[in-house]
Coordinates of C-alpha atoms in Angstrom, one line a residue:
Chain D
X1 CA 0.0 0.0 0.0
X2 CA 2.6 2.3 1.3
X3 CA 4.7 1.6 -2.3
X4 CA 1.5 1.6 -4.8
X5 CA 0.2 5.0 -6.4
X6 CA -1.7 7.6 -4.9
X7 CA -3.2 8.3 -8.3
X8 CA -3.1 5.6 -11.2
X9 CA -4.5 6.0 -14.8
X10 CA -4.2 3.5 -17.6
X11 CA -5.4 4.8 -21.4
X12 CA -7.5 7.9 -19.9
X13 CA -9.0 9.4 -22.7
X14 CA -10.9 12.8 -21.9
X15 CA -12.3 15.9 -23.5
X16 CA -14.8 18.2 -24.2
X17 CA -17.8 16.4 -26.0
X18 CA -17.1 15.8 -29.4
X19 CA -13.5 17.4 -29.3
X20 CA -11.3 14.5 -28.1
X21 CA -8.1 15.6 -25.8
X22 CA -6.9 13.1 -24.2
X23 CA -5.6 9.7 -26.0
X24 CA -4.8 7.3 -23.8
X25 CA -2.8 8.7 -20.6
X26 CA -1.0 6.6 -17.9
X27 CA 0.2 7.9 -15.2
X28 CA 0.9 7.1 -11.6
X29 CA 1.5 9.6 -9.1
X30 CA 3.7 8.1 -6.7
X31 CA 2.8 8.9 -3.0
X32 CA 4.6 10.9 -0.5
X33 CA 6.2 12.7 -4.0
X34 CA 6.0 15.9 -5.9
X35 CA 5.1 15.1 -9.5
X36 CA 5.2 17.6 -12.4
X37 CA 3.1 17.8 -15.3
X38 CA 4.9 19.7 -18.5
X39 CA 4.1 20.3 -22.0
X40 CA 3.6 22.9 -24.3
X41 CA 0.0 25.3 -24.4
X42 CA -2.5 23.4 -25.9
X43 CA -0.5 19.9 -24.9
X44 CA -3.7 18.6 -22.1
X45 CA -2.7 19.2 -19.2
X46 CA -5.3 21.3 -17.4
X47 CA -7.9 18.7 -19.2
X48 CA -5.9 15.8 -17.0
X49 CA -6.7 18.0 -14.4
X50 CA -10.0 18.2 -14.9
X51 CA -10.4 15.0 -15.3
X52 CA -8.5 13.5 -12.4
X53 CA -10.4 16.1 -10.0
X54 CA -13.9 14.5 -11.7
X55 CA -15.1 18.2 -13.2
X56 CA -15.5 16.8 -17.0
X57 CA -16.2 13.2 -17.8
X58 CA -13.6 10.3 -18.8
X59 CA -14.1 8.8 -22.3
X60 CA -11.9 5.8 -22.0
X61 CA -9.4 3.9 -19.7
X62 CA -9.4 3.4 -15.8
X63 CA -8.9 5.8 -13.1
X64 CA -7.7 4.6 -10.0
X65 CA -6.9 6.3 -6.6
X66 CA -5.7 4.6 -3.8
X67 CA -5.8 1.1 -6.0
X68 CA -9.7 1.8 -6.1
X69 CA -11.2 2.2 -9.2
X70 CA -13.2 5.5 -9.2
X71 CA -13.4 5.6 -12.9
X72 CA -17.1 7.9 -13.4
X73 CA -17.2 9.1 -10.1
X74 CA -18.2 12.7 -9.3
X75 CA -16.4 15.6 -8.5
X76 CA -17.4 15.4 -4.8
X77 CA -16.2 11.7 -4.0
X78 CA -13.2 12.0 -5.8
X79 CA -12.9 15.2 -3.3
X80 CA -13.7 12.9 -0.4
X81 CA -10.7 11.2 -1.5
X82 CA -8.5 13.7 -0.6
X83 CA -7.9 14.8 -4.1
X84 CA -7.7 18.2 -4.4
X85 CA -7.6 20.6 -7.3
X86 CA -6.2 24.2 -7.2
X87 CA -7.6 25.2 -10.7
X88 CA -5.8 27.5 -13.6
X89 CA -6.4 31.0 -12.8
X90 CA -7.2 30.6 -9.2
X91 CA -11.0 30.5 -9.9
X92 CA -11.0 32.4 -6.5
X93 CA -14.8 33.9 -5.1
X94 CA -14.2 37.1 -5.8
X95 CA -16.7 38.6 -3.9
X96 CA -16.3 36.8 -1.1
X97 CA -14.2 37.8 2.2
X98 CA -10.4 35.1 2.2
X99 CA -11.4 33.6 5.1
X100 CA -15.0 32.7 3.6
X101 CA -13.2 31.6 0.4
X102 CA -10.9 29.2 2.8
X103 CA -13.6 28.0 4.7
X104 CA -15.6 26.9 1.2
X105 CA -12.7 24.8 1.0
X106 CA -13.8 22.6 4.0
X107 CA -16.8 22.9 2.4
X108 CA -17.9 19.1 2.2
X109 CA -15.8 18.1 5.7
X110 CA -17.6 17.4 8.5
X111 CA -15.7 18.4 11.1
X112 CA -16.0 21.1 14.1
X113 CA -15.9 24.7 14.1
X114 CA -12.9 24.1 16.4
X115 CA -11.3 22.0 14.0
X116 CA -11.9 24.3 11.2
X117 CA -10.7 27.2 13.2
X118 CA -7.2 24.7 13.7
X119 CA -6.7 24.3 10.1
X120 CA -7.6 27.6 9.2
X121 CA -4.7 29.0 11.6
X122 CA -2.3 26.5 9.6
X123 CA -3.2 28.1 6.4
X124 CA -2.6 31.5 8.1
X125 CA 0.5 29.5 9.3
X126 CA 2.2 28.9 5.6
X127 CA 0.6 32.5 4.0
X128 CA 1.1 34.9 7.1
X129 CA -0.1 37.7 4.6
X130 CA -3.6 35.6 3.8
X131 CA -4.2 36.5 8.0
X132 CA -3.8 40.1 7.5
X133 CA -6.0 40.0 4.3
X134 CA -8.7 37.8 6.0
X135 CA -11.4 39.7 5.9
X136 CA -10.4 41.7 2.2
X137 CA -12.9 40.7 -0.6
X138 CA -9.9 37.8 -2.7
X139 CA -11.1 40.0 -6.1
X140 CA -8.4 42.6 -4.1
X141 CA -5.9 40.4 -3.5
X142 CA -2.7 41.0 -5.7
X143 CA -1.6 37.4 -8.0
X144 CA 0.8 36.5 -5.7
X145 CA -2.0 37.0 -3.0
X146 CA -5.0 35.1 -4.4
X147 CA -2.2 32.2 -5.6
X148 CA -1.6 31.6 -1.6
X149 CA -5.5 31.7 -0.9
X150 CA -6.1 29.0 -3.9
X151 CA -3.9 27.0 -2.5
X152 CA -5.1 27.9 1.3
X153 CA -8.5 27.1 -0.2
X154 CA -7.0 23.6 -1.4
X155 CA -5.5 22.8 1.9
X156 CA -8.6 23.2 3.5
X157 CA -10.1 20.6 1.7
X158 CA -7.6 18.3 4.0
X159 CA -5.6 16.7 0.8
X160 CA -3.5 14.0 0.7
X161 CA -2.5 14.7 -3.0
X162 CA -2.7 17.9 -3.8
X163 CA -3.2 19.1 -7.4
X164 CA -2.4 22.7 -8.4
X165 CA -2.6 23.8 -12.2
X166 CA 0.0 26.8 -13.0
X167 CA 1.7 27.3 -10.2
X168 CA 3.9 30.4 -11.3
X169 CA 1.8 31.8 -14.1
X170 CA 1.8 35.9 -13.8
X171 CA 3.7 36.1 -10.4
X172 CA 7.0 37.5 -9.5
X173 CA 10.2 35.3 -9.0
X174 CA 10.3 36.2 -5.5
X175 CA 6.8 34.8 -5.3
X176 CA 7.1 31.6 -6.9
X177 CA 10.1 31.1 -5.0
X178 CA 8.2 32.0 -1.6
X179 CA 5.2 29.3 -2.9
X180 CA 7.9 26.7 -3.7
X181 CA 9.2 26.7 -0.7
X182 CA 6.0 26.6 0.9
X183 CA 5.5 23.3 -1.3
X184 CA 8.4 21.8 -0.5
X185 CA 7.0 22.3 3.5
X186 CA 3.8 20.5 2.9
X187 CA 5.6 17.8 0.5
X188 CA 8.1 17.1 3.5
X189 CA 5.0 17.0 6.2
X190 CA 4.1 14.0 3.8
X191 CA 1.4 15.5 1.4
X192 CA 1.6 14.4 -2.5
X193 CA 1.9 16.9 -4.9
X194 CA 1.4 17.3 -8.9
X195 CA 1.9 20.2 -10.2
X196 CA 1.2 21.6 -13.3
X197 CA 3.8 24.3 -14.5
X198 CA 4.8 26.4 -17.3
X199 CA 8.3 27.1 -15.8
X200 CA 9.9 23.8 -17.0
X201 CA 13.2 24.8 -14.6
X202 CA 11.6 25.4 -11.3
X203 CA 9.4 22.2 -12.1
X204 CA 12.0 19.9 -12.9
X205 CA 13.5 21.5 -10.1
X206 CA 10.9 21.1 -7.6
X207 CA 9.9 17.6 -8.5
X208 CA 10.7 14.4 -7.7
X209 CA 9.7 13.0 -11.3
X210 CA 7.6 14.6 -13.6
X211 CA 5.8 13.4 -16.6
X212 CA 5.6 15.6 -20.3
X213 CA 3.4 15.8 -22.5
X214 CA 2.5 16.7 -26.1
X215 CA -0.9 16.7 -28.2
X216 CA -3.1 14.8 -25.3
X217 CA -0.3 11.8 -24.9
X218 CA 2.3 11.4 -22.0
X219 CA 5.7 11.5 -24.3
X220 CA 8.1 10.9 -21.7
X221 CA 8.4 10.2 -18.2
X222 CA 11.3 10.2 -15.8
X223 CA 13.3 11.7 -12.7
X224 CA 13.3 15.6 -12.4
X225 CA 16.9 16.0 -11.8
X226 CA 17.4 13.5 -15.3
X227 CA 15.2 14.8 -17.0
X228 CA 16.6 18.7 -16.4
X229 CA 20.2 16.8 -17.7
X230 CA 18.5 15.7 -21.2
X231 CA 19.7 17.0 -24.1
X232 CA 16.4 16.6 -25.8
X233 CA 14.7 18.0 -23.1
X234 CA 17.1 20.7 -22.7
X235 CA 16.5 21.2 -26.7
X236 CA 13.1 21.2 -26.3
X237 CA 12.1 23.4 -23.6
X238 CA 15.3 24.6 -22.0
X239 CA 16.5 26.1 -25.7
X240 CA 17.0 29.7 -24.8
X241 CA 19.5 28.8 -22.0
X242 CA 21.9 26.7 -24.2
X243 CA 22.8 30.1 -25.6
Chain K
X1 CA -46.4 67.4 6.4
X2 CA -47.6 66.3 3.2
X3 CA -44.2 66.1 2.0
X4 CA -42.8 63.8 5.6
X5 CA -46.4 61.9 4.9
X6 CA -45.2 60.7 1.4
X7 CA -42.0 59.9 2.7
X8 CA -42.8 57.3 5.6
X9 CA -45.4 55.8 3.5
X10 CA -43.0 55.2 0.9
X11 CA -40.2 53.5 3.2
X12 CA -43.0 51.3 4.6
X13 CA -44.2 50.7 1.3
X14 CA -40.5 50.4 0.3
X15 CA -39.3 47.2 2.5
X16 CA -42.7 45.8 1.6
X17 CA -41.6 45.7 -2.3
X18 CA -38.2 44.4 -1.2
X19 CA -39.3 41.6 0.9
X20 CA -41.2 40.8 -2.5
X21 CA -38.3 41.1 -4.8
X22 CA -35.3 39.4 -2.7
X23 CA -36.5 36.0 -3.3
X24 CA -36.8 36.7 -6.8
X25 CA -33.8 38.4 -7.1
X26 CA -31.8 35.1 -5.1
X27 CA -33.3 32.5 -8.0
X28 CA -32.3 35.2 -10.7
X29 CA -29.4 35.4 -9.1
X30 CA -28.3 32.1 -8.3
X31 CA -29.7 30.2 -11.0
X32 CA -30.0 32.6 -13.8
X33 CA -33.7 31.6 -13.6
X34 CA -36.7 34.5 -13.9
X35 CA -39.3 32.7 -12.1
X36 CA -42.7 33.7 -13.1
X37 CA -44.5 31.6 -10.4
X38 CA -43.4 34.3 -7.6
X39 CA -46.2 36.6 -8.3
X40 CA -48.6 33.7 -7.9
X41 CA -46.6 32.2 -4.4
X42 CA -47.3 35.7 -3.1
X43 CA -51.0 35.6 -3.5
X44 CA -51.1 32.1 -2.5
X45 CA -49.1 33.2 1.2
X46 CA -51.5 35.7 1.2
X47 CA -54.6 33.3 0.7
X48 CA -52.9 31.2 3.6
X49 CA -52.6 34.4 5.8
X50 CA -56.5 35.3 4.9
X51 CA -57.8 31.8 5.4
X52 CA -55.7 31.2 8.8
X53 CA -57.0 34.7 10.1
X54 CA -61.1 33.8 8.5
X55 CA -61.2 30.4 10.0
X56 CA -58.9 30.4 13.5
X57 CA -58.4 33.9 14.0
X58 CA -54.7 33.6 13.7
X59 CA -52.8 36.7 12.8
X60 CA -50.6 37.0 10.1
X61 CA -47.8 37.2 12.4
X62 CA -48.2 33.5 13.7
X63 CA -48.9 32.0 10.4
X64 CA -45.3 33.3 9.3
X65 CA -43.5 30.5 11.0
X66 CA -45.5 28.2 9.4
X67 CA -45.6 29.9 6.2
X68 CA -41.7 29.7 5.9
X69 CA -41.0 25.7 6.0
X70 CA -44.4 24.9 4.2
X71 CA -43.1 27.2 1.3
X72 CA -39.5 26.2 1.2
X73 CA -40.7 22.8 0.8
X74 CA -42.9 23.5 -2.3
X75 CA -40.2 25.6 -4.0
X76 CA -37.3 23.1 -3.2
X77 CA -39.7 20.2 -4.4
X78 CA -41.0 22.7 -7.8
X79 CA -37.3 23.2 -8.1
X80 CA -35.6 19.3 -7.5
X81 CA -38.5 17.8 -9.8
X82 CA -39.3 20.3 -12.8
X83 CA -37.0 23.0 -13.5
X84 CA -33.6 20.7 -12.3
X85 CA -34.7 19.0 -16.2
X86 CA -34.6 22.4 -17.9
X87 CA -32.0 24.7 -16.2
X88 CA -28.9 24.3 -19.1
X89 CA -32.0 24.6 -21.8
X90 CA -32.2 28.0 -23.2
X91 CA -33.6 30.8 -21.3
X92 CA -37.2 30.5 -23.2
X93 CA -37.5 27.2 -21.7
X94 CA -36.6 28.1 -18.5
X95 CA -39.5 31.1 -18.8
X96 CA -41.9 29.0 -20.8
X97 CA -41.7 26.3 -17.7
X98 CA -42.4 29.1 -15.3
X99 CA -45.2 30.3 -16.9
X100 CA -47.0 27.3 -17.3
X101 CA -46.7 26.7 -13.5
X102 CA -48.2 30.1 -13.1
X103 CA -50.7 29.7 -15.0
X104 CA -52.3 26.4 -13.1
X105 CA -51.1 27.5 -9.7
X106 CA -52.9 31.2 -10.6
X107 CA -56.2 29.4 -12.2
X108 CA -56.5 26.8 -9.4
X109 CA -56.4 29.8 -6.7
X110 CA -59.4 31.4 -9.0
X111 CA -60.8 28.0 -8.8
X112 CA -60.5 27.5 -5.0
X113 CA -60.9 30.9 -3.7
X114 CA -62.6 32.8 -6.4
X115 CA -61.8 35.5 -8.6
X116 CA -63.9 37.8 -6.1
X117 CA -61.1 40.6 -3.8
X118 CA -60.9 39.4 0.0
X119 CA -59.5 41.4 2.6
X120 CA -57.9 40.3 6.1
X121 CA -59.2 43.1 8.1
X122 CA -57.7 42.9 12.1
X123 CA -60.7 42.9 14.8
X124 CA -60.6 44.9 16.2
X125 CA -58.4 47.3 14.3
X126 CA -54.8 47.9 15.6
X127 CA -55.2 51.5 15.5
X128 CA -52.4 54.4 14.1
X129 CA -49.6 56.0 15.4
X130 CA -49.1 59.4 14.6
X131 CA -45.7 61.4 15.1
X132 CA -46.0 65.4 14.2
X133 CA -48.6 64.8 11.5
X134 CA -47.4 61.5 10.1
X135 CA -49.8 58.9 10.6
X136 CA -48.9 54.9 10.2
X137 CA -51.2 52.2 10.9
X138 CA -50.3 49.7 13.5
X139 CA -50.4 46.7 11.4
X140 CA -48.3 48.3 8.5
X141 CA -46.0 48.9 10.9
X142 CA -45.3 45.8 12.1
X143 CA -45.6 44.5 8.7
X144 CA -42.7 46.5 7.6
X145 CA -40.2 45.3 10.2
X146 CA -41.4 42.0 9.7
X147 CA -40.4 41.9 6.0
X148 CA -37.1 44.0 7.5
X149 CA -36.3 41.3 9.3
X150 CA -36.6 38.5 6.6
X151 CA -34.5 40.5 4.6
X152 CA -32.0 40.8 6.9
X153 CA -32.5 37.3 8.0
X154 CA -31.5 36.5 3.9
X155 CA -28.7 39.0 4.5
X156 CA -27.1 36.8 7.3
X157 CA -27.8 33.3 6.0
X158 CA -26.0 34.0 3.1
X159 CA -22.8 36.1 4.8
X160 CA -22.8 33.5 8.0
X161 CA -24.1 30.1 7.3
X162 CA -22.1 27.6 5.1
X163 CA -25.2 27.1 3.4
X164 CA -25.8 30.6 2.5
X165 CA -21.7 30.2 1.4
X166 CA -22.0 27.9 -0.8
X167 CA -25.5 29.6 -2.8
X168 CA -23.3 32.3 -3.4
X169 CA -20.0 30.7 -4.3
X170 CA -22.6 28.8 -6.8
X171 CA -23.5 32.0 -7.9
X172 CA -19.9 33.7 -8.6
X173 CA -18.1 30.2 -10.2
X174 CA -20.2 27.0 -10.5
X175 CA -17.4 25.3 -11.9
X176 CA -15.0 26.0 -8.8
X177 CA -18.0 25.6 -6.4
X178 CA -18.1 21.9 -7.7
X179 CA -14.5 21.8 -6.7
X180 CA -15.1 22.6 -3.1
X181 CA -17.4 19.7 -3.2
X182 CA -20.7 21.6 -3.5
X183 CA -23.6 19.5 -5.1
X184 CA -25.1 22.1 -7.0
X185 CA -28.8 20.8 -8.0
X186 CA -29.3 20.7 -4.0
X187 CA -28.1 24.5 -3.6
X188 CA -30.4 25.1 -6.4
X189 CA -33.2 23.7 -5.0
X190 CA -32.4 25.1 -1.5
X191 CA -32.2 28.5 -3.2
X192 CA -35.4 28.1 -5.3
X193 CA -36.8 27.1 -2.3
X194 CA -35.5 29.9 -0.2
X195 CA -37.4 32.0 -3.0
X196 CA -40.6 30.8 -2.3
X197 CA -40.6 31.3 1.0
X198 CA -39.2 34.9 1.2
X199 CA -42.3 35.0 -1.4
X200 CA -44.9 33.0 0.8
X201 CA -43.8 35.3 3.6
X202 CA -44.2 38.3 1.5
X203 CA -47.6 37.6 0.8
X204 CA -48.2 36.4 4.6
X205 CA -47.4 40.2 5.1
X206 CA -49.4 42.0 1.9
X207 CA -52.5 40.2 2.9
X208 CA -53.0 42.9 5.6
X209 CA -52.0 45.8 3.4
X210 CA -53.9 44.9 0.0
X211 CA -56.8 43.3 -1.5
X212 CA -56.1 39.5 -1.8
X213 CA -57.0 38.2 -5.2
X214 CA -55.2 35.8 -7.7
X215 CA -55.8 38.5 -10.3
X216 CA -53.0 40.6 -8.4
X217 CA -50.3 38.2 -8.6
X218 CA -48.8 39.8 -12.0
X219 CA -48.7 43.0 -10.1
X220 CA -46.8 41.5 -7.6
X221 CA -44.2 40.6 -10.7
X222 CA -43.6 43.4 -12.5
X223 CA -43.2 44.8 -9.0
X224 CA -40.3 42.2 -8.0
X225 CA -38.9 42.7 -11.3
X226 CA -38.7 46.5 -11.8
X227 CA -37.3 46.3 -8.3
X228 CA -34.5 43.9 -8.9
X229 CA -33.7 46.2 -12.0
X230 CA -33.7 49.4 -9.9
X231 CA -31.7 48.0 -7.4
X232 CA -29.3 45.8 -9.4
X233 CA -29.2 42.2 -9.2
X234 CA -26.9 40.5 -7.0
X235 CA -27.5 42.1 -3.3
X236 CA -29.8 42.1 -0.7
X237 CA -28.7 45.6 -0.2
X238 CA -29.9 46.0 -3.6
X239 CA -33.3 44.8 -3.4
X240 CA -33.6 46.9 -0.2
X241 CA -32.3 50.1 -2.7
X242 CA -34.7 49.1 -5.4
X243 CA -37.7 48.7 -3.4
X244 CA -37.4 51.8 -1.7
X245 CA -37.0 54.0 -5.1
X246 CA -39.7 52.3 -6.4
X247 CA -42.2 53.2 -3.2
X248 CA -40.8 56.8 -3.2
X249 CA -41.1 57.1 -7.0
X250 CA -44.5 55.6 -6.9
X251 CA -45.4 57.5 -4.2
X252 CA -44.2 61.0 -5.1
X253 CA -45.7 60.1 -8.9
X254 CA -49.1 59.4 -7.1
X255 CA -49.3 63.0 -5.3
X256 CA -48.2 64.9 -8.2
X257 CA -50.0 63.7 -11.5
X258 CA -52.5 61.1 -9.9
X259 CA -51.9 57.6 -8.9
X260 CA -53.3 56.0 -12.3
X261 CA -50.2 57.2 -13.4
X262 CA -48.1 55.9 -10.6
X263 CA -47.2 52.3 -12.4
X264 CA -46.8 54.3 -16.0
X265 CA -44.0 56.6 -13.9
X266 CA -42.1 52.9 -12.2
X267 CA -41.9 51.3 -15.6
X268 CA -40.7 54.5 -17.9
X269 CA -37.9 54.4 -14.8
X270 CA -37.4 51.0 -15.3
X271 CA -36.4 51.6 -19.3
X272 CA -34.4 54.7 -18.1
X273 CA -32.5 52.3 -16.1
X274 CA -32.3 49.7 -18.7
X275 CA -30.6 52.5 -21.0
X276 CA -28.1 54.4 -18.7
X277 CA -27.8 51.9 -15.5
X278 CA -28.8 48.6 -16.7
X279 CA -26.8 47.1 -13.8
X280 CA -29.1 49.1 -11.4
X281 CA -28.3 50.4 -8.3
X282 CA -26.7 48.3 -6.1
X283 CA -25.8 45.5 -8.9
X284 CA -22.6 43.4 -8.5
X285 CA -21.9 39.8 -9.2
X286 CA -21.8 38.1 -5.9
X287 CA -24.8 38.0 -4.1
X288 CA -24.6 39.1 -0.5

């Protein structure tokens, strides 16, 4: 148990009803590791997301979390899983106060207001600023800001893999650097992590493997730190710094 | 003192007209549904206040906690067994559904009650108050903080209560509000059900104010509507705005040109508003 997959797919294929996106994806997300998604715009990866987080339906192949085929199921029991999806662009409630935005999170938990109050100090915790901004309206957050509350929002849901689409997209270096090492603190606590990233260096980086992708297939799979030595990797996505 | 007279009238006439348009506002709101049965749940919560007062002497106040679950129930049910099968159809089905409910819950109240105008008249009477000039009766009175207090009541269930959380983060992303878990068909039912109860209530509370008849339940309408225009969708706040521009504007209209004209005078507003300030008032895209 403690060896096999948090998350295992064999020929997922996905999409968007007649428009076809996925062609037959495996993957296993090993557990206790951070695991990065790559690939170009366009490549599938936010629709892996989407599917492995239940929001559109599968097409094709076997979904499996914990060795338990969920294949079909719905957005909330894949939630009650402890599969947790930080979304592409936030998707923050604008209108609504941080700390009501981090408590939709434990939306569908059953747990105590004392227990709420707990987790919500642990959020505070990793995003100190999030606490001074708790009662701000998130549509006034700055990126960096309403990044931290997606993520706060995630962590609320109590995850065990935790699954965050464009990490770094629109924030400062200082910032992604801040929320990478706020990764690497939850990753080392023992949470699972894949992470969908544009910036193929602090992905490769950050992960422990990481899987690519191109035109809705997986086209290569492998160890960060290897796959960061790859020439055809480095030729591929890494081309501007070989000059 | 004619001037002070208009006013209070209109701000008691004012959170009247918002307790009628908040529920409609909510179902616009939250499920991009215009729901042309509230007019017709109005007169019916009036018919329940009349009947309860004609047969057991009950006041209207009493029947309002009773009013409240019985009409949550037959909006969550209206909501979880019809409109769940039409709410990603286009919007003509959506309004087409709507009506036809209207239509038999409107012709069975003609059917059951009569077309004939009843009024609940308190006996005895609960008298006036009068404060330098400006009279109020009793029973309007207390009619207006009643529908005050549902509206504020909305206000907090949706700021405080993880219910009213989770209508609203329906409302601003659907699509993320899945993510969190949230099983949207059951907030839209609670919210359609919600609706029908702020409406049952409203009528609970009109029934001592106007002439109950199911002919009036279109009035009612155009009334929820022009005040969730006025006011801006989105807001309690909102409705609260709307309603009370509409009972000043309506009120004002009334003493200066006659008040055959006073409906004429709410809906050329309401195009004015449609053409400079379509998003009303108050309008914003959460509701709160």
């Amino acid at each position: 148990m403690a060896d096999s997959p948090i998350v295992e797919l064999q020929g997922l294929c996905a999409g968007y009803g007649e428009i076809q996106v996925l062609w037959g994806i495996d993957i296993a997300v090993r557990r206790g590791e951070i695991t990065a998604l790559i690939g170009s715009n366009g490549a599938g990866k936010t629709t892996l997301m989407r599917a492995l987080s239940g929001l559109i339906p599968t097409q094709g192949g076997i979904y499996f979390a914990d060795d338990k085929d969920v294949t079909g199921d719905r957005a909330a029991q894949i939630l009650a899983r402890g599969i947790v999806h930080v979304p592409e662009g936030r998707r923050l409630f604008g209108a609504m106060s941080v700390e009501d935005n981090l408590l939709m999170g434990a939306y569908s938990r059953k747990v105590s207001r004392g227990e709420l109050n707990r987790d919500l100090d642990r959020v505070y915790g990793t995003f100190p600023k999030l606490c001074d901004r708790r009662h701000q309206a998130a549509a006034t957050l700055s990126g960096g800001e309403q990044q931290m509350c997606a993520i706060g929002r995630g962590l609320m849901s109590a995850p065990r893999l935790l699954m965050i689409d464009e990490l770094s997209l629109g924030l400062s270096p200082l910032l992604v650097e801040q929320l990478v090492a706020a990764l690497r603190a939850l990753n080392a606590e023992g949470m699972s992590i894949l992470l969908v990233e544009q910036d193929v260096i602090t992905a490769l980086d950050l992960c422990h493997s990481a899987f690519i992708m191109d035109m809705g297939r997986i086209v290569r799979h492998g160890e960060g730190a290897q796959l960061l030595a790859d020439p055809i990797i480095r030729d591929a996505y890494l081309g501007v710094l070989e000059t | 003192m004619l001037a002070a007279q208009i006013i209070i009238n209109a701000l008691v006439l004012g959170c009247l007209y918002a307790c009628i348009a908040i529920g409609f506002s909510l179902v616009w709101g939250v499920l991009n549904v215009i729901n042309l049965i509230h007019g017709s749940i109005i007169v019916l919560g009036a018919y329940l206040a009349w009947g309860a007062y004609q047969s057991m002497a009950i006041s209207p106040w009493y029947v309002l906690p009773v009013a409240v679950p019985v009409f949550f129930v037959f909006g969550y049910l209206l909501q979880r067994l019809l409109l769940n099968r039409v709410l990603h159809a286009p919007v003509l089905v959506t309004l087409t559904l709507t009506f036809g409910l209207d239509l038999i819950l409107n012709n069975a109240m003609i059917y059951f009650f009569k077309a004939d105008y009843r009024k609940l008249t308190l006996k005895p009477p609960m008298g006036s108050v009068s404060l330098f000039h400006v009279v109020v009766p009793v029973d309007r009175l207390i009619a207006t903080v009643l529908a005050l207090a549902l509206t504020g009541l909305l206000y907090l269930l949706l700021r405080h209560s993880r219910i009213g959380r989770a209508i609203v983060a329906v409302r601003l992303d659907r699509d993320a509000a899945i993510l969190m878990g949230v099983d949207v068909r059951s907030i839209y039912a609670i919210a359609f059900g919600i609706g029908a109860a702020l409406a049952g209530c409203a009528g609970v509370l009109m029934a001592l104010i106007f002439p109950i008849s199911a002919l009036t339940s279109s009035s009612y309408l155009d009334k929820a509507f022009v005040v969730c225009v006025l006011g801006g969708l989105g807001s309690v706040s909102g409705a609260l705005a709307g309603g009370l521009l509409l009972a000043l504007v309506e009120g004002i209209g009334s003493a200066a040109i006659g008040p055959a004209y006073a409906t004429t005078l709410s809906f050329a507003l309401l195009i004015v508003f449609l053409l400079f300030r379509p998003q009303g008032l108050l309008g914003r895209k959460g509701f709160e």
